[in-house]
């Protein structure tokens, strides 16, 4: 893969999970784009990596398989400057549905744009660590991903997740994710690039977390 390493063991687990043990999974995408998109074969009008990703946007495919975009937004602050450009989170009805989507012709048609525009990405499979009450939306959402397990108490402005696996990785492995909502851009702790913690703040363009976290 051009923009990350696949964890084939986790992919096999997602694809082979017994239906009785399967269920909804959140795929949390940390995304960094190329300055100029690179399409195989070249040619055409030069566009940015972000513009290529806009062409990718597989919303209709997601609808067909029963998945929902939970969040999408531009990164406005982060612990390691310039590491990420966008955040995107999709709730899939099952783990298997995420894997099966990869072979759909309509998805492959879209994916050429992602391949062209993405510089690198990390995608983690996340599960709510506890029952959540409705979230009070905020304009800015902070994602705090850690290699260590943490006890984060869910509230009206905070959600807690355990990380089941990292389907696309950069050799780091993750354990927990805390998500919090803010009316203003919150202060962000400095994080070493390539370290065991990533903290990113994104301005919400799509935010359906509350409905999805409190639904089956």
GROMACS .gro file of C-alpha atoms in nm:
model
  216
    1UNK     CA    1   0.000   0.000   0.000
    2UNK     CA    2   0.133   0.341  -0.096
    3UNK     CA    3   0.031   0.532   0.216
    4UNK     CA    4   0.070   0.290   0.507
    5UNK     CA    5   0.133  -0.066   0.620
    6UNK     CA    6  -0.153  -0.316   0.645
    7UNK     CA    7  -0.183  -0.528   0.958
    8UNK     CA    8  -0.277  -0.852   0.783
    9UNK     CA    9  -0.343  -1.035   1.110
   10UNK     CA   10  -0.600  -0.774   1.210
   11UNK     CA   11  -0.745  -0.777   0.858
   12UNK     CA   12  -0.791  -1.154   0.884
   13UNK     CA   13  -0.962  -1.110   1.220
   14UNK     CA   14  -1.199  -0.849   1.075
   15UNK     CA   15  -1.282  -1.067   0.775
   16UNK     CA   16  -1.316  -1.394   0.965
   17UNK     CA   17  -1.497  -1.283   1.279
   18UNK     CA   18  -1.784  -1.516   1.369
   19UNK     CA   19  -2.110  -1.330   1.293
   20UNK     CA   20  -2.225  -1.397   1.650
   21UNK     CA   21  -1.918  -1.212   1.779
   22UNK     CA   22  -1.922  -0.938   1.516
   23UNK     CA   23  -2.083  -0.597   1.545
   24UNK     CA   24  -2.033  -0.225   1.492
   25UNK     CA   25  -1.680  -0.085   1.472
   26UNK     CA   26  -1.554   0.273   1.441
   27UNK     CA   27  -1.268   0.321   1.196
   28UNK     CA   28  -1.079   0.634   1.298
   29UNK     CA   29  -0.870   0.788   1.019
   30UNK     CA   30  -0.574   1.021   1.075
   31UNK     CA   31  -0.489   1.159   0.729
   32UNK     CA   32  -0.198   1.346   0.570
   33UNK     CA   33  -0.211   1.450   0.204
   34UNK     CA   34   0.040   1.504  -0.073
   35UNK     CA   35   0.094   1.861  -0.187
   36UNK     CA   36   0.009   1.751  -0.543
   37UNK     CA   37  -0.189   1.434  -0.614
   38UNK     CA   38  -0.003   1.159  -0.801
   39UNK     CA   39  -0.228   0.951  -1.025
   40UNK     CA   40  -0.089   0.634  -1.175
   41UNK     CA   41  -0.009   0.697  -1.539
   42UNK     CA   42   0.006   1.073  -1.483
   43UNK     CA   43  -0.175   1.310  -1.717
   44UNK     CA   44  -0.475   1.528  -1.647
   45UNK     CA   45  -0.496   1.855  -1.459
   46UNK     CA   46  -0.275   1.880  -1.150
   47UNK     CA   47  -0.478   1.893  -0.828
   48UNK     CA   48  -0.384   1.887  -0.461
   49UNK     CA   49  -0.394   1.577  -0.247
   50UNK     CA   50  -0.687   1.721  -0.053
   51UNK     CA   51  -0.877   1.783  -0.378
   52UNK     CA   52  -0.813   1.423  -0.479
   53UNK     CA   53  -0.950   1.304  -0.145
   54UNK     CA   54  -1.260   1.517  -0.200
   55UNK     CA   55  -1.315   1.319  -0.521
   56UNK     CA   56  -1.268   0.995  -0.326
   57UNK     CA   57  -1.539   1.066  -0.064
   58UNK     CA   58  -1.723   0.727  -0.074
   59UNK     CA   59  -2.039   0.846   0.102
   60UNK     CA   60  -2.279   0.667  -0.135
   61UNK     CA   61  -2.088   0.340  -0.102
   62UNK     CA   62  -2.100   0.370   0.276
   63UNK     CA   63  -2.476   0.421   0.266
   64UNK     CA   64  -2.520   0.104   0.059
   65UNK     CA   65  -2.345  -0.110   0.321
   66UNK     CA   66  -2.516   0.052   0.619
   67UNK     CA   67  -2.213   0.253   0.737
   68UNK     CA   68  -2.229   0.612   0.863
   69UNK     CA   69  -1.981   0.899   0.863
   70UNK     CA   70  -1.952   0.987   1.232
   71UNK     CA   71  -1.707   1.274   1.192
   72UNK     CA   72  -1.512   1.465   0.930
   73UNK     CA   73  -1.305   1.775   0.985
   74UNK     CA   74  -0.992   1.976   0.908
   75UNK     CA   75  -0.707   1.962   1.159
   76UNK     CA   76  -0.652   2.303   1.320
   77UNK     CA   77  -0.410   2.211   1.602
   78UNK     CA   78  -0.193   1.912   1.688
   79UNK     CA   79   0.081   1.795   1.918
   80UNK     CA   80   0.333   1.742   1.636
   81UNK     CA   81   0.322   2.028   1.384
   82UNK     CA   82   0.226   1.930   1.031
   83UNK     CA   83   0.172   1.561   1.104
   84UNK     CA   84  -0.197   1.545   1.002
   85UNK     CA   85  -0.439   1.737   0.777
   86UNK     CA   86  -0.780   1.580   0.836
   87UNK     CA   87  -0.971   1.346   1.063
   88UNK     CA   88  -1.244   1.111   0.945
   89UNK     CA   89  -1.443   0.852   1.140
   90UNK     CA   90  -1.686   0.596   0.998
   91UNK     CA   91  -1.910   0.362   1.196
   92UNK     CA   92  -1.945   0.030   1.011
   93UNK     CA   93  -2.231  -0.208   1.095
   94UNK     CA   94  -1.985  -0.498   1.124
   95UNK     CA   95  -1.612  -0.560   1.094
   96UNK     CA   96  -1.676  -0.786   0.797
   97UNK     CA   97  -1.859  -0.507   0.613
   98UNK     CA   98  -1.544  -0.291   0.631
   99UNK     CA   99  -1.335  -0.566   0.470
  100UNK     CA  100  -1.595  -0.661   0.209
  101UNK     CA  101  -1.625  -0.296   0.101
  102UNK     CA  102  -1.264  -0.304  -0.021
  103UNK     CA  103  -1.359  -0.541  -0.306
  104UNK     CA  104  -1.669  -0.357  -0.424
  105UNK     CA  105  -1.626  -0.223  -0.782
  106UNK     CA  106  -1.793   0.107  -0.689
  107UNK     CA  107  -1.549   0.151  -0.401
  108UNK     CA  108  -1.244   0.061  -0.610
  109UNK     CA  109  -1.352   0.323  -0.863
  110UNK     CA  110  -1.343   0.583  -0.586
  111UNK     CA  111  -1.024   0.457  -0.424
  112UNK     CA  112  -0.799   0.565  -0.712
  113UNK     CA  113  -0.841   0.921  -0.584
  114UNK     CA  114  -0.740   0.824  -0.230
  115UNK     CA  115  -0.436   0.641  -0.366
  116UNK     CA  116  -0.339   0.953  -0.560
  117UNK     CA  117  -0.392   1.209  -0.286
  118UNK     CA  118  -0.293   1.040   0.041
  119UNK     CA  119   0.064   1.078   0.163
  120UNK     CA  120   0.020   0.861   0.471
  121UNK     CA  121  -0.255   0.755   0.709
  122UNK     CA  122  -0.319   0.567   1.032
  123UNK     CA  123  -0.654   0.387   1.070
  124UNK     CA  124  -0.751   0.234   1.403
  125UNK     CA  125  -1.050   0.017   1.484
  126UNK     CA  126  -1.213   0.163   1.796
  127UNK     CA  127  -1.486   0.041   2.030
  128UNK     CA  128  -1.669   0.248   2.294
  129UNK     CA  129  -1.506   0.168   2.628
  130UNK     CA  130  -1.830   0.233   2.818
  131UNK     CA  131  -2.192   0.335   2.770
  132UNK     CA  132  -2.222   0.697   2.660
  133UNK     CA  133  -2.481   0.960   2.733
  134UNK     CA  134  -2.570   1.208   2.455
  135UNK     CA  135  -2.277   1.428   2.357
  136UNK     CA  136  -2.304   1.806   2.374
  137UNK     CA  137  -2.163   1.908   2.035
  138UNK     CA  138  -1.877   2.153   2.014
  139UNK     CA  139  -1.721   2.326   1.717
  140UNK     CA  140  -1.384   2.160   1.780
  141UNK     CA  141  -1.310   1.797   1.859
  142UNK     CA  142  -0.987   1.675   2.018
  143UNK     CA  143  -0.861   1.321   1.953
  144UNK     CA  144  -0.607   1.191   2.204
  145UNK     CA  145  -0.467   0.856   2.090
  146UNK     CA  146  -0.233   0.669   2.323
  147UNK     CA  147  -0.029   0.350   2.316
  148UNK     CA  148  -0.121   0.300   2.683
  149UNK     CA  149  -0.461   0.203   2.827
  150UNK     CA  150  -0.636   0.481   3.019
  151UNK     CA  151  -0.944   0.518   3.235
  152UNK     CA  152  -1.145   0.801   3.081
  153UNK     CA  153  -1.490   0.862   3.226
  154UNK     CA  154  -1.744   0.936   2.951
  155UNK     CA  155  -1.946   1.256   2.995
  156UNK     CA  156  -2.153   1.498   2.792
  157UNK     CA  157  -1.832   1.632   2.639
  158UNK     CA  158  -1.601   1.329   2.644
  159UNK     CA  159  -1.608   0.983   2.485
  160UNK     CA  160  -1.374   0.693   2.560
  161UNK     CA  161  -1.267   0.415   2.324
  162UNK     CA  162  -1.046   0.109   2.337
  163UNK     CA  163  -0.843   0.032   2.028
  164UNK     CA  164  -0.904  -0.315   1.889
  165UNK     CA  165  -0.637  -0.294   1.618
  166UNK     CA  166  -0.460  -0.069   1.369
  167UNK     CA  167  -0.555  -0.180   1.019
  168UNK     CA  168  -0.321   0.070   0.849
  169UNK     CA  169  -0.020   0.164   1.057
  170UNK     CA  170   0.327   0.321   1.066
  171UNK     CA  171   0.476   0.056   1.298
  172UNK     CA  172   0.312   0.206   1.607
  173UNK     CA  173   0.039   0.024   1.798
  174UNK     CA  174  -0.238   0.194   1.995
  175UNK     CA  175  -0.447   0.110   2.300
  176UNK     CA  176  -0.691   0.391   2.385
  177UNK     CA  177  -0.860   0.697   2.238
  178UNK     CA  178  -1.021   0.986   2.425
  179UNK     CA  179  -1.243   1.222   2.226
  180UNK     CA  180  -1.359   1.555   2.366
  181UNK     CA  181  -1.574   1.842   2.239
  182UNK     CA  182  -1.489   2.212   2.276
  183UNK     CA  183  -1.639   2.548   2.181
  184UNK     CA  184  -1.291   2.698   2.130
  185UNK     CA  185  -0.966   2.543   2.012
  186UNK     CA  186  -0.825   2.372   2.325
  187UNK     CA  187  -0.461   2.378   2.424
  188UNK     CA  188  -0.276   2.076   2.289
  189UNK     CA  189   0.018   1.907   2.463
  190UNK     CA  190   0.335   1.874   2.258
  191UNK     CA  191   0.387   1.522   2.124
  192UNK     CA  192   0.701   1.383   1.964
  193UNK     CA  193   0.646   1.288   1.601
  194UNK     CA  194   0.653   0.911   1.585
  195UNK     CA  195   0.598   0.883   1.961
  196UNK     CA  196   0.348   0.685   2.167
  197UNK     CA  197   0.083   0.958   2.177
  198UNK     CA  198  -0.096   1.164   1.910
  199UNK     CA  199  -0.319   1.460   1.995
  200UNK     CA  200  -0.514   1.629   1.717
  201UNK     CA  201  -0.786   1.896   1.716
  202UNK     CA  202  -1.019   1.913   1.416
  203UNK     CA  203  -1.290   2.163   1.328
  204UNK     CA  204  -1.612   1.970   1.276
  205UNK     CA  205  -1.759   1.970   0.924
  206UNK     CA  206  -1.967   1.656   0.986
  207UNK     CA  207  -2.035   1.548   1.346
  208UNK     CA  208  -2.288   1.270   1.414
  209UNK     CA  209  -2.107   1.119   1.711
  210UNK     CA  210  -2.386   1.174   1.961
  211UNK     CA  211  -2.655   0.989   1.766
  212UNK     CA  212  -2.422   0.704   1.672
  213UNK     CA  213  -2.271   0.654   2.018
  214UNK     CA  214  -2.612   0.622   2.179
  215UNK     CA  215  -2.759   0.392   1.911
  216UNK     CA  216  -2.702   0.015   1.872
   0.00000   0.00000   0.00000
